[in-house]
């Protein structure tokens, strides 16, 4: 097992391979590659489950002797780390994302377009390579898309745009599932699922780390330590229950499954101005997409990606749920969805029944999402039980922003009964 994972471009990613990609994408057999540049596309702490490579190629065609350039991003499996690959294979993340980009997302885009909605929700795909477990898609950075500040979180304006796009995605996916006779329900490998518990130790480790923090925190104390330690061995079971389909009357759809701030790319108007205005945002990283309740995406987003004061404002969150529901119901009717369109009250019932997701996402995913830059931020530090991994998790809980949220939100979760073993 390697102690660290560093970027390394696959040996097969060469000029011949990329020339073939361009020929097929441009539908021009006269494409001739002139050069290529490869470099890592993400820094440590920005991506934990795959290798991202930024590609820039220069090429000529018979119809144009001028050298042109094409920026691309390639995402592929951790082929140089069998330990990580084994866990990810259990979640079928690579096949899931390849199917999403090749078979599902284009059909969702078509449903939106047929209804007169040309809003773009995800990146254009150049190539899906099942043999090499890789996807090449447009490099959105070339059109001024970039990451928002995960350490700061998103404000209300950003949140509204995210929820509007999420509601459209959820509505179109529900309609597509109808048209495909339930085919999307085969996506069953989200972060919590009944097929594998490979990442389960991550949630258990962070629950213990939070318990240790609570024990030494004057605002919390041994009361919360005892509750969290008793809860630790049950968190995976409760997470699976919260994401499973167990009430046929509920509204289900294809969830993104990993909806946090670093899986969204932002494009701003007047990007050089101090008064930036969000022009557009796109969702990326569909490797944990799964058929479940919208609660999966809503709780994950709310508890990893908002400004702290918004995350802790129950009135704001209620407003956002109502906004999401208004778009969802509008789009379902517009798409002529044949199933039951959930009322706002019915959506709230789903959220309340699955509220454990808010707890475990806060204890684990938010801790990771808001950790300061550090050299230990890689996949191994999430799941290993080594001194290095323990130090990383401790660093996550030394973050003042996360500490302040935990001090406020643990008592709230306790009053909701979420810290009790059922």
mmCIF file of C-alpha atoms in Angstrom:
data_model
loop_
_atom_site.group_PDB
_atom_site.id
_atom_site.type_symbol
_atom_site.label_atom_id
_atom_site.label_comp_id
_atom_site.label_asym_id
_atom_site.label_seq_id
_atom_site.Cartn_x
_atom_site.Cartn_y
_atom_site.Cartn_z
ATOM 1 C CA UNK A 1 0.000 0.000 0.000
ATOM 2 C CA UNK A 2 1.416 3.384 -0.938
ATOM 3 C CA UNK A 3 1.495 6.030 1.726
ATOM 4 C CA UNK A 4 0.762 8.885 -0.688
ATOM 5 C CA UNK A 5 -0.875 9.192 -4.064
ATOM 6 C CA UNK A 6 0.731 11.553 -6.551
ATOM 7 C CA UNK A 7 -0.347 12.519 -10.035
ATOM 8 C CA UNK A 8 1.018 10.420 -12.829
ATOM 9 C CA UNK A 9 -0.226 10.489 -16.426
ATOM 10 C CA UNK A 10 -1.072 7.027 -17.810
ATOM 11 C CA UNK A 11 1.452 5.657 -20.285
ATOM 12 C CA UNK A 12 -1.240 5.054 -22.889
ATOM 13 C CA UNK A 13 -2.175 8.757 -22.928
ATOM 14 C CA UNK A 14 -0.003 9.605 -25.923
ATOM 15 C CA UNK A 15 -0.218 11.562 -29.183
ATOM 16 C CA UNK A 16 -1.705 8.667 -31.133
ATOM 17 C CA UNK A 17 -4.488 8.185 -28.580
ATOM 18 C CA UNK A 18 -5.379 11.877 -28.407
ATOM 19 C CA UNK A 19 -5.248 12.274 -32.181
ATOM 20 C CA UNK A 20 -7.849 9.516 -32.470
ATOM 21 C CA UNK A 21 -10.016 11.222 -29.847
ATOM 22 C CA UNK A 22 -9.936 14.478 -31.828
ATOM 23 C CA UNK A 23 -10.665 12.767 -35.131
ATOM 24 C CA UNK A 24 -13.821 11.189 -33.758
ATOM 25 C CA UNK A 25 -14.976 14.235 -31.825
ATOM 26 C CA UNK A 26 -14.397 16.648 -34.735
ATOM 27 C CA UNK A 27 -15.512 14.023 -37.268
ATOM 28 C CA UNK A 28 -12.436 14.794 -39.341
ATOM 29 C CA UNK A 29 -9.949 12.060 -40.274
ATOM 30 C CA UNK A 30 -7.419 14.646 -41.456
ATOM 31 C CA UNK A 31 -6.623 15.805 -37.902
ATOM 32 C CA UNK A 32 -2.880 15.659 -37.222
ATOM 33 C CA UNK A 33 -1.611 16.284 -33.709
ATOM 34 C CA UNK A 34 1.274 18.751 -33.503
ATOM 35 C CA UNK A 35 1.946 18.610 -29.775
ATOM 36 C CA UNK A 36 0.487 17.931 -26.340
ATOM 37 C CA UNK A 37 0.937 19.115 -22.761
ATOM 38 C CA UNK A 38 -0.078 17.088 -19.705
ATOM 39 C CA UNK A 39 -0.251 18.237 -16.088
ATOM 40 C CA UNK A 40 -2.280 17.528 -12.935
ATOM 41 C CA UNK A 41 -5.705 19.144 -12.957
ATOM 42 C CA UNK A 42 -6.346 19.227 -9.203
ATOM 43 C CA UNK A 43 -4.382 19.902 -6.059
ATOM 44 C CA UNK A 44 -4.427 17.665 -2.994
ATOM 45 C CA UNK A 45 -7.675 18.050 -1.073
ATOM 46 C CA UNK A 46 -9.694 18.783 -4.220
ATOM 47 C CA UNK A 47 -10.308 15.239 -5.483
ATOM 48 C CA UNK A 48 -10.071 11.964 -3.567
ATOM 49 C CA UNK A 49 -11.429 9.214 -5.817
ATOM 50 C CA UNK A 50 -9.747 9.604 -9.221
ATOM 51 C CA UNK A 51 -6.779 10.985 -11.140
ATOM 52 C CA UNK A 52 -7.434 14.228 -13.033
ATOM 53 C CA UNK A 53 -5.167 15.282 -15.904
ATOM 54 C CA UNK A 54 -5.298 18.589 -17.755
ATOM 55 C CA UNK A 55 -4.543 18.161 -21.455
ATOM 56 C CA UNK A 56 -3.730 20.777 -24.060
ATOM 57 C CA UNK A 57 -3.230 19.605 -27.622
ATOM 58 C CA UNK A 58 -2.297 21.494 -30.775
ATOM 59 C CA UNK A 59 -3.379 20.150 -34.154
ATOM 60 C CA UNK A 60 -3.888 20.834 -37.849
ATOM 61 C CA UNK A 61 -6.508 19.676 -40.331
ATOM 62 C CA UNK A 62 -6.488 19.422 -44.131
ATOM 63 C CA UNK A 63 -9.058 22.184 -44.291
ATOM 64 C CA UNK A 64 -7.070 24.603 -42.154
ATOM 65 C CA UNK A 65 -3.268 24.763 -42.143
ATOM 66 C CA UNK A 66 -3.323 27.027 -39.064
ATOM 67 C CA UNK A 67 -2.386 25.326 -35.807
ATOM 68 C CA UNK A 68 -5.376 25.097 -33.476
ATOM 69 C CA UNK A 69 -5.538 24.146 -29.814
ATOM 70 C CA UNK A 70 -8.016 22.121 -27.786
ATOM 71 C CA UNK A 71 -8.045 22.061 -23.961
ATOM 72 C CA UNK A 72 -9.380 18.893 -22.324
ATOM 73 C CA UNK A 73 -9.639 17.209 -18.944
ATOM 74 C CA UNK A 74 -9.170 13.480 -18.498
ATOM 75 C CA UNK A 75 -10.453 11.611 -15.488
ATOM 76 C CA UNK A 76 -9.343 8.050 -14.851
ATOM 77 C CA UNK A 77 -9.007 5.441 -12.135
ATOM 78 C CA UNK A 78 -6.156 5.104 -9.646
ATOM 79 C CA UNK A 79 -4.496 2.413 -11.723
ATOM 80 C CA UNK A 80 -1.221 2.899 -9.815
ATOM 81 C CA UNK A 81 -2.811 2.173 -6.419
ATOM 82 C CA UNK A 82 -4.465 -1.270 -6.069
ATOM 83 C CA UNK A 83 -5.757 -0.485 -2.562
ATOM 84 C CA UNK A 84 -7.732 2.559 -3.713
ATOM 85 C CA UNK A 85 -8.808 0.828 -6.923
ATOM 86 C CA UNK A 86 -10.219 -2.106 -4.944
ATOM 87 C CA UNK A 87 -12.396 0.135 -2.780
ATOM 88 C CA UNK A 88 -13.560 2.230 -5.739
ATOM 89 C CA UNK A 89 -14.353 -0.905 -7.750
ATOM 90 C CA UNK A 90 -16.676 -1.974 -4.953
ATOM 91 C CA UNK A 91 -18.673 1.205 -5.557
ATOM 92 C CA UNK A 92 -18.413 0.727 -9.340
ATOM 93 C CA UNK A 93 -17.572 4.430 -9.555
ATOM 94 C CA UNK A 94 -15.814 4.299 -12.895
ATOM 95 C CA UNK A 95 -18.537 2.375 -14.716
ATOM 96 C CA UNK A 96 -21.157 4.556 -13.040
ATOM 97 C CA UNK A 97 -19.589 7.789 -14.236
ATOM 98 C CA UNK A 98 -18.825 6.477 -17.712
ATOM 99 C CA UNK A 99 -22.443 5.376 -18.116
ATOM 100 C CA UNK A 100 -23.600 8.735 -16.802
ATOM 101 C CA UNK A 101 -21.549 10.734 -19.302
ATOM 102 C CA UNK A 102 -22.167 8.450 -22.270
ATOM 103 C CA UNK A 103 -25.728 7.212 -21.780
ATOM 104 C CA UNK A 104 -27.615 9.276 -19.194
ATOM 105 C CA UNK A 105 -26.494 12.915 -19.187
ATOM 106 C CA UNK A 106 -26.945 13.422 -22.964
ATOM 107 C CA UNK A 107 -30.524 12.116 -22.656
ATOM 108 C CA UNK A 108 -31.216 14.418 -19.710
ATOM 109 C CA UNK A 109 -29.888 17.337 -21.765
ATOM 110 C CA UNK A 110 -32.202 16.284 -24.601
ATOM 111 C CA UNK A 111 -35.253 16.254 -22.304
ATOM 112 C CA UNK A 112 -34.414 19.768 -21.150
ATOM 113 C CA UNK A 113 -33.877 20.984 -24.709
ATOM 114 C CA UNK A 114 -37.121 19.445 -25.960
ATOM 115 C CA UNK A 115 -38.995 21.429 -23.312
ATOM 116 C CA UNK A 116 -37.381 24.645 -24.537
ATOM 117 C CA UNK A 117 -34.780 24.781 -21.751
ATOM 118 C CA UNK A 118 -31.277 25.165 -23.212
ATOM 119 C CA UNK A 119 -29.565 25.664 -19.857
ATOM 120 C CA UNK A 120 -26.352 23.677 -19.625
ATOM 121 C CA UNK A 121 -25.926 21.566 -16.472
ATOM 122 C CA UNK A 122 -22.769 19.529 -17.156
ATOM 123 C CA UNK A 123 -19.689 19.443 -19.383
ATOM 124 C CA UNK A 124 -19.493 18.180 -22.972
ATOM 125 C CA UNK A 125 -17.936 14.712 -23.302
ATOM 126 C CA UNK A 126 -15.227 13.972 -25.887
ATOM 127 C CA UNK A 127 -14.652 10.288 -25.206
ATOM 128 C CA UNK A 128 -15.672 7.542 -22.786
ATOM 129 C CA UNK A 129 -13.151 4.701 -22.699
ATOM 130 C CA UNK A 130 -14.467 1.656 -20.820
ATOM 131 C CA UNK A 131 -11.302 -0.352 -21.455
ATOM 132 C CA UNK A 132 -9.123 2.216 -19.691
ATOM 133 C CA UNK A 133 -11.756 3.451 -17.210
ATOM 134 C CA UNK A 134 -11.384 7.041 -18.367
ATOM 135 C CA UNK A 135 -13.446 9.978 -19.541
ATOM 136 C CA UNK A 136 -12.201 12.949 -21.553
ATOM 137 C CA UNK A 137 -14.368 16.039 -21.519
ATOM 138 C CA UNK A 138 -14.065 19.743 -22.194
ATOM 139 C CA UNK A 139 -11.725 21.725 -19.970
ATOM 140 C CA UNK A 140 -14.134 24.231 -18.527
ATOM 141 C CA UNK A 141 -11.259 26.300 -17.154
ATOM 142 C CA UNK A 142 -10.610 27.405 -20.750
ATOM 143 C CA UNK A 143 -13.969 29.204 -20.719
ATOM 144 C CA UNK A 144 -13.366 30.827 -17.333
ATOM 145 C CA UNK A 145 -14.980 28.174 -15.159
ATOM 146 C CA UNK A 146 -13.305 27.531 -11.843
ATOM 147 C CA UNK A 147 -13.802 26.351 -8.287
ATOM 148 C CA UNK A 148 -15.423 28.498 -5.650
ATOM 149 C CA UNK A 149 -13.702 28.911 -2.285
ATOM 150 C CA UNK A 150 -14.531 25.725 -0.367
ATOM 151 C CA UNK A 151 -13.126 27.245 2.836
ATOM 152 C CA UNK A 152 -15.588 30.139 2.616
ATOM 153 C CA UNK A 153 -18.689 28.377 1.294
ATOM 154 C CA UNK A 154 -21.470 29.560 -0.991
ATOM 155 C CA UNK A 155 -23.746 32.556 -0.408
ATOM 156 C CA UNK A 156 -27.473 32.777 -1.107
ATOM 157 C CA UNK A 157 -27.107 33.749 -4.774
ATOM 158 C CA UNK A 158 -24.898 30.743 -5.497
ATOM 159 C CA UNK A 159 -27.180 28.459 -3.492
ATOM 160 C CA UNK A 160 -30.234 29.459 -5.504
ATOM 161 C CA UNK A 161 -28.474 28.671 -8.788
ATOM 162 C CA UNK A 162 -27.288 25.294 -7.493
ATOM 163 C CA UNK A 163 -30.778 24.333 -6.326
ATOM 164 C CA UNK A 164 -32.402 25.504 -9.557
ATOM 165 C CA UNK A 165 -30.064 23.309 -11.619
ATOM 166 C CA UNK A 166 -30.365 20.422 -9.180
ATOM 167 C CA UNK A 167 -34.171 20.527 -9.351
ATOM 168 C CA UNK A 168 -34.043 20.477 -13.159
ATOM 169 C CA UNK A 169 -31.599 17.577 -13.099
ATOM 170 C CA UNK A 170 -33.756 15.613 -10.641
ATOM 171 C CA UNK A 171 -36.946 16.286 -12.606
ATOM 172 C CA UNK A 172 -35.439 15.322 -15.967
ATOM 173 C CA UNK A 173 -33.907 12.170 -14.466
ATOM 174 C CA UNK A 174 -37.259 11.072 -13.032
ATOM 175 C CA UNK A 175 -38.883 11.542 -16.443
ATOM 176 C CA UNK A 176 -36.023 9.747 -18.211
ATOM 177 C CA UNK A 177 -36.414 6.802 -15.850
ATOM 178 C CA UNK A 178 -40.066 6.572 -16.838
ATOM 179 C CA UNK A 179 -39.155 6.580 -20.517
ATOM 180 C CA UNK A 180 -36.457 3.941 -19.948
ATOM 181 C CA UNK A 181 -38.795 1.615 -18.018
ATOM 182 C CA UNK A 182 -36.975 2.065 -14.720
ATOM 183 C CA UNK A 183 -33.440 1.568 -16.070
ATOM 184 C CA UNK A 184 -31.968 4.341 -13.905
ATOM 185 C CA UNK A 185 -32.969 2.450 -10.779
ATOM 186 C CA UNK A 186 -30.013 0.144 -11.462
ATOM 187 C CA UNK A 187 -27.701 2.900 -10.209
ATOM 188 C CA UNK A 188 -27.380 1.527 -6.677
ATOM 189 C CA UNK A 189 -23.816 2.319 -5.578
ATOM 190 C CA UNK A 190 -23.945 5.633 -3.759
ATOM 191 C CA UNK A 191 -21.763 6.497 -0.778
ATOM 192 C CA UNK A 192 -24.169 4.417 1.322
ATOM 193 C CA UNK A 193 -25.442 1.231 -0.326
ATOM 194 C CA UNK A 194 -26.205 -2.419 0.404
ATOM 195 C CA UNK A 195 -23.518 -3.807 -1.914
ATOM 196 C CA UNK A 196 -20.305 -2.600 -0.288
ATOM 197 C CA UNK A 197 -19.082 -0.892 2.865
ATOM 198 C CA UNK A 198 -15.600 -0.087 1.612
ATOM 199 C CA UNK A 199 -15.908 3.553 2.643
ATOM 200 C CA UNK A 200 -17.800 2.755 5.821
ATOM 201 C CA UNK A 201 -14.666 3.024 7.946
ATOM 202 C CA UNK A 202 -14.332 6.659 6.831
ATOM 203 C CA UNK A 203 -17.642 7.571 8.463
ATOM 204 C CA UNK A 204 -16.771 5.571 11.567
ATOM 205 C CA UNK A 205 -13.319 7.168 11.859
ATOM 206 C CA UNK A 206 -14.707 10.689 11.591
ATOM 207 C CA UNK A 207 -17.479 9.949 14.095
ATOM 208 C CA UNK A 208 -14.773 8.923 16.563
ATOM 209 C CA UNK A 209 -12.706 12.017 15.750
ATOM 210 C CA UNK A 210 -15.745 14.202 16.398
ATOM 211 C CA UNK A 211 -16.373 12.368 19.683
ATOM 212 C CA UNK A 212 -12.800 13.074 20.817
ATOM 213 C CA UNK A 213 -13.188 16.719 19.882
ATOM 214 C CA UNK A 214 -16.465 16.949 21.816
ATOM 215 C CA UNK A 215 -14.873 15.368 24.892
ATOM 216 C CA UNK A 216 -12.250 18.124 25.160
ATOM 217 C CA UNK A 217 -14.556 20.974 24.083
ATOM 218 C CA UNK A 218 -15.932 23.013 27.035
ATOM 219 C CA UNK A 219 -19.116 23.733 25.045
ATOM 220 C CA UNK A 220 -19.865 20.035 24.515
ATOM 221 C CA UNK A 221 -18.141 17.584 26.860
ATOM 222 C CA UNK A 222 -18.266 13.895 27.749
ATOM 223 C CA UNK A 223 -22.055 13.718 27.232
ATOM 224 C CA UNK A 224 -21.579 14.036 23.455
ATOM 225 C CA UNK A 225 -18.463 11.869 23.497
ATOM 226 C CA UNK A 226 -20.414 8.986 25.030
ATOM 227 C CA UNK A 227 -23.308 9.354 22.583
ATOM 228 C CA UNK A 228 -21.096 9.526 19.515
ATOM 229 C CA UNK A 229 -18.970 6.555 20.565
ATOM 230 C CA UNK A 230 -22.111 4.448 21.075
ATOM 231 C CA UNK A 231 -23.386 5.623 17.688
ATOM 232 C CA UNK A 232 -20.117 4.963 15.839
ATOM 233 C CA UNK A 233 -20.702 1.314 14.965
ATOM 234 C CA UNK A 234 -24.189 2.096 13.645
ATOM 235 C CA UNK A 235 -23.508 5.063 11.340
ATOM 236 C CA UNK A 236 -23.078 2.999 8.174
ATOM 237 C CA UNK A 237 -26.245 0.991 8.859
ATOM 238 C CA UNK A 238 -28.244 4.177 9.461
ATOM 239 C CA UNK A 239 -26.759 5.830 6.376
ATOM 240 C CA UNK A 240 -27.786 2.869 4.225
ATOM 241 C CA UNK A 241 -31.299 2.948 5.646
ATOM 242 C CA UNK A 242 -31.609 6.682 4.963
ATOM 243 C CA UNK A 243 -30.613 6.311 1.303
ATOM 244 C CA UNK A 244 -32.505 3.107 0.547
ATOM 245 C CA UNK A 245 -35.834 2.974 -1.237
ATOM 246 C CA UNK A 246 -38.228 1.805 1.456
ATOM 247 C CA UNK A 247 -41.412 3.781 0.927
ATOM 248 C CA UNK A 248 -42.960 3.310 -2.520
ATOM 249 C CA UNK A 249 -45.076 6.441 -2.124
ATOM 250 C CA UNK A 250 -41.999 8.682 -1.926
ATOM 251 C CA UNK A 251 -40.537 10.582 -4.864
ATOM 252 C CA UNK A 252 -37.264 9.087 -6.083
ATOM 253 C CA UNK A 253 -34.846 10.239 -8.730
ATOM 254 C CA UNK A 254 -31.267 9.900 -9.895
ATOM 255 C CA UNK A 255 -29.151 11.809 -7.391
ATOM 256 C CA UNK A 256 -25.744 13.276 -8.131
ATOM 257 C CA UNK A 257 -24.559 11.553 -4.954
ATOM 258 C CA UNK A 258 -21.493 13.689 -4.220
ATOM 259 C CA UNK A 259 -22.854 17.208 -4.447
ATOM 260 C CA UNK A 260 -20.314 19.431 -2.730
ATOM 261 C CA UNK A 261 -18.709 22.710 -3.693
ATOM 262 C CA UNK A 262 -15.703 21.172 -5.473
ATOM 263 C CA UNK A 263 -17.982 19.198 -7.759
ATOM 264 C CA UNK A 264 -19.369 22.399 -9.234
ATOM 265 C CA UNK A 265 -17.526 24.724 -11.571
ATOM 266 C CA UNK A 266 -18.446 28.417 -11.530
ATOM 267 C CA UNK A 267 -18.318 30.947 -14.354
ATOM 268 C CA UNK A 268 -18.418 34.626 -13.439
ATOM 269 C CA UNK A 269 -19.246 37.776 -15.355
ATOM 270 C CA UNK A 270 -16.649 40.545 -14.974
ATOM 271 C CA UNK A 271 -14.283 37.981 -13.508
ATOM 272 C CA UNK A 272 -11.564 40.591 -12.951
ATOM 273 C CA UNK A 273 -13.894 42.845 -11.028
ATOM 274 C CA UNK A 274 -14.223 42.840 -7.269
ATOM 275 C CA UNK A 275 -17.995 42.627 -7.821
ATOM 276 C CA UNK A 276 -18.218 39.190 -9.389
ATOM 277 C CA UNK A 277 -21.610 38.033 -10.618
ATOM 278 C CA UNK A 278 -22.265 34.352 -11.131
ATOM 279 C CA UNK A 279 -22.937 33.727 -14.804
ATOM 280 C CA UNK A 280 -23.304 29.954 -14.776
ATOM 281 C CA UNK A 281 -22.311 26.795 -12.943
ATOM 282 C CA UNK A 282 -21.982 23.186 -14.035
ATOM 283 C CA UNK A 283 -22.011 19.927 -12.094
ATOM 284 C CA UNK A 284 -19.090 17.508 -12.467
ATOM 285 C CA UNK A 285 -18.089 14.148 -10.939
ATOM 286 C CA UNK A 286 -21.050 11.789 -11.310
ATOM 287 C CA UNK A 287 -19.254 8.709 -9.992
ATOM 288 C CA UNK A 288 -21.541 8.185 -6.977
ATOM 289 C CA UNK A 289 -24.802 8.852 -8.817
ATOM 290 C CA UNK A 290 -27.575 6.690 -7.402
ATOM 291 C CA UNK A 291 -31.343 6.232 -7.463
ATOM 292 C CA UNK A 292 -32.632 7.587 -4.169
ATOM 293 C CA UNK A 293 -34.512 10.379 -2.420
ATOM 294 C CA UNK A 294 -33.619 14.009 -3.281
ATOM 295 C CA UNK A 295 -32.682 14.208 0.407
ATOM 296 C CA UNK A 296 -29.327 12.628 -0.508
ATOM 297 C CA UNK A 297 -28.262 15.622 -2.614
ATOM 298 C CA UNK A 298 -29.957 18.291 -0.519
ATOM 299 C CA UNK A 299 -28.387 17.238 2.780
ATOM 300 C CA UNK A 300 -24.979 16.647 1.211
ATOM 301 C CA UNK A 301 -25.017 20.100 -0.378
ATOM 302 C CA UNK A 302 -26.399 21.962 2.635
ATOM 303 C CA UNK A 303 -23.894 20.376 5.024
ATOM 304 C CA UNK A 304 -20.707 20.716 2.983
ATOM 305 C CA UNK A 305 -20.940 23.797 0.826
ATOM 306 C CA UNK A 306 -22.750 26.768 2.387
ATOM 307 C CA UNK A 307 -21.390 29.715 4.288
ATOM 308 C CA UNK A 308 -21.497 28.740 7.989
ATOM 309 C CA UNK A 309 -24.127 31.297 8.964
ATOM 310 C CA UNK A 310 -26.433 30.018 6.215
ATOM 311 C CA UNK A 311 -25.913 26.384 7.124
ATOM 312 C CA UNK A 312 -26.942 27.155 10.693
ATOM 313 C CA UNK A 313 -29.997 29.228 9.701
ATOM 314 C CA UNK A 314 -33.005 26.881 9.758
ATOM 315 C CA UNK A 315 -35.236 29.575 8.254
ATOM 316 C CA UNK A 316 -32.860 29.986 5.318
ATOM 317 C CA UNK A 317 -32.711 26.237 4.748
ATOM 318 C CA UNK A 318 -36.506 25.999 4.809
ATOM 319 C CA UNK A 319 -36.657 28.786 2.235
ATOM 320 C CA UNK A 320 -34.190 26.906 0.041
ATOM 321 C CA UNK A 321 -36.144 23.643 0.273
ATOM 322 C CA UNK A 322 -39.294 25.495 -0.742
ATOM 323 C CA UNK A 323 -37.454 27.096 -3.673
ATOM 324 C CA UNK A 324 -36.059 23.723 -4.796
ATOM 325 C CA UNK A 325 -39.514 22.169 -4.571
ATOM 326 C CA UNK A 326 -41.094 24.949 -6.640
ATOM 327 C CA UNK A 327 -38.653 24.337 -9.501
ATOM 328 C CA UNK A 328 -38.899 20.539 -9.183
ATOM 329 C CA UNK A 329 -42.695 20.468 -9.339
ATOM 330 C CA UNK A 330 -42.767 23.027 -12.164
ATOM 331 C CA UNK A 331 -40.326 21.013 -14.277
ATOM 332 C CA UNK A 332 -42.013 17.655 -13.598
ATOM 333 C CA UNK A 333 -45.291 19.080 -14.874
ATOM 334 C CA UNK A 334 -43.543 20.711 -17.825
ATOM 335 C CA UNK A 335 -41.918 17.390 -18.768
ATOM 336 C CA UNK A 336 -45.339 15.644 -18.442
ATOM 337 C CA UNK A 337 -44.168 13.351 -15.661
ATOM 338 C CA UNK A 338 -46.682 10.511 -15.187
ATOM 339 C CA UNK A 339 -45.774 9.793 -11.579
ATOM 340 C CA UNK A 340 -46.916 11.595 -8.462
ATOM 341 C CA UNK A 341 -45.508 15.103 -8.130
ATOM 342 C CA UNK A 342 -44.628 15.442 -4.435
ATOM 343 C CA UNK A 343 -46.153 18.251 -2.440
ATOM 344 C CA UNK A 344 -43.863 20.454 -0.371
ATOM 345 C CA UNK A 345 -45.108 18.710 2.768
ATOM 346 C CA UNK A 346 -44.353 15.295 1.289
ATOM 347 C CA UNK A 347 -40.827 16.433 0.431
ATOM 348 C CA UNK A 348 -40.343 17.629 4.005
ATOM 349 C CA UNK A 349 -41.496 14.244 5.315
ATOM 350 C CA UNK A 350 -38.810 12.587 3.180
ATOM 351 C CA UNK A 351 -36.209 14.988 4.534
ATOM 352 C CA UNK A 352 -37.223 14.389 8.137
ATOM 353 C CA UNK A 353 -37.196 10.604 7.720
ATOM 354 C CA UNK A 354 -33.692 10.771 6.240
ATOM 355 C CA UNK A 355 -32.276 13.448 8.509
ATOM 356 C CA UNK A 356 -29.492 11.159 9.677
ATOM 357 C CA UNK A 357 -27.784 12.075 6.400
ATOM 358 C CA UNK A 358 -27.473 15.652 7.655
ATOM 359 C CA UNK A 359 -25.674 14.401 10.771
ATOM 360 C CA UNK A 360 -23.203 12.007 9.154
ATOM 361 C CA UNK A 361 -22.478 14.398 6.279
ATOM 362 C CA UNK A 362 -21.645 17.148 8.758
ATOM 363 C CA UNK A 363 -19.409 14.938 10.902
ATOM 364 C CA UNK A 364 -17.517 13.515 7.933
ATOM 365 C CA UNK A 365 -17.893 15.187 4.550
ATOM 366 C CA UNK A 366 -17.948 18.738 5.819
ATOM 367 C CA UNK A 367 -14.856 18.103 7.915
ATOM 368 C CA UNK A 368 -13.036 16.994 4.758
ATOM 369 C CA UNK A 369 -14.521 19.747 2.573
ATOM 370 C CA UNK A 370 -13.347 22.558 4.840
ATOM 371 C CA UNK A 371 -9.928 21.308 5.969
ATOM 372 C CA UNK A 372 -7.094 23.751 5.358
ATOM 373 C CA UNK A 373 -4.556 22.886 2.684
ATOM 374 C CA UNK A 374 -2.273 20.085 3.855
ATOM 375 C CA UNK A 375 0.094 17.554 2.336
ATOM 376 C CA UNK A 376 -1.836 14.632 3.869
ATOM 377 C CA UNK A 377 -5.035 15.285 1.889
ATOM 378 C CA UNK A 378 -5.441 12.120 -0.181
ATOM 379 C CA UNK A 379 -7.666 9.046 -0.293
ATOM 380 C CA UNK A 380 -5.628 7.003 2.182
ATOM 381 C CA UNK A 381 -6.084 9.530 4.954
ATOM 382 C CA UNK A 382 -9.850 9.049 4.694
ATOM 383 C CA UNK A 383 -9.914 5.303 5.253
ATOM 384 C CA UNK A 384 -6.592 4.203 6.787
ATOM 385 C CA UNK A 385 -6.033 3.779 10.519
ATOM 386 C CA UNK A 386 -2.376 4.853 10.402
ATOM 387 C CA UNK A 387 -0.823 7.674 12.393
ATOM 388 C CA UNK A 388 -0.728 9.766 9.238
ATOM 389 C CA UNK A 389 -4.440 9.253 8.601
ATOM 390 C CA UNK A 390 -5.324 9.997 12.217
ATOM 391 C CA UNK A 391 -3.330 13.221 12.026
ATOM 392 C CA UNK A 392 -5.256 14.273 8.932
ATOM 393 C CA UNK A 393 -8.613 13.664 10.616
ATOM 394 C CA UNK A 394 -7.404 15.553 13.655
ATOM 395 C CA UNK A 395 -6.404 18.437 11.375
ATOM 396 C CA UNK A 396 -9.943 18.422 9.971
ATOM 397 C CA UNK A 397 -11.298 18.917 13.477
ATOM 398 C CA UNK A 398 -8.775 21.615 14.315
ATOM 399 C CA UNK A 399 -10.402 23.802 11.699
ATOM 400 C CA UNK A 400 -12.082 26.670 13.568
ATOM 401 C CA UNK A 401 -14.922 26.990 11.081
ATOM 402 C CA UNK A 402 -15.795 23.312 11.436
ATOM 403 C CA UNK A 403 -15.396 23.421 15.213
ATOM 404 C CA UNK A 404 -17.850 26.319 15.484
ATOM 405 C CA UNK A 405 -20.431 24.477 13.397
ATOM 406 C CA UNK A 406 -20.040 21.267 15.405
ATOM 407 C CA UNK A 407 -20.466 23.163 18.692
ATOM 408 C CA UNK A 408 -23.742 24.619 17.440
ATOM 409 C CA UNK A 409 -25.158 21.725 15.473
ATOM 410 C CA UNK A 410 -24.484 18.721 17.732
ATOM 411 C CA UNK A 411 -26.983 19.926 20.375
ATOM 412 C CA UNK A 412 -29.530 20.443 17.586
ATOM 413 C CA UNK A 413 -28.985 16.923 16.231
ATOM 414 C CA UNK A 414 -29.232 15.581 19.786
ATOM 415 C CA UNK A 415 -32.607 17.283 20.294
ATOM 416 C CA UNK A 416 -33.744 15.642 17.047
ATOM 417 C CA UNK A 417 -32.802 12.243 18.478
ATOM 418 C CA UNK A 418 -30.172 11.640 15.810
ATOM 419 C CA UNK A 419 -27.385 10.873 18.311
ATOM 420 C CA UNK A 420 -29.381 8.059 19.899
ATOM 421 C CA UNK A 421 -28.879 4.410 18.965
ATOM 422 C CA UNK A 422 -32.175 3.170 17.569
#
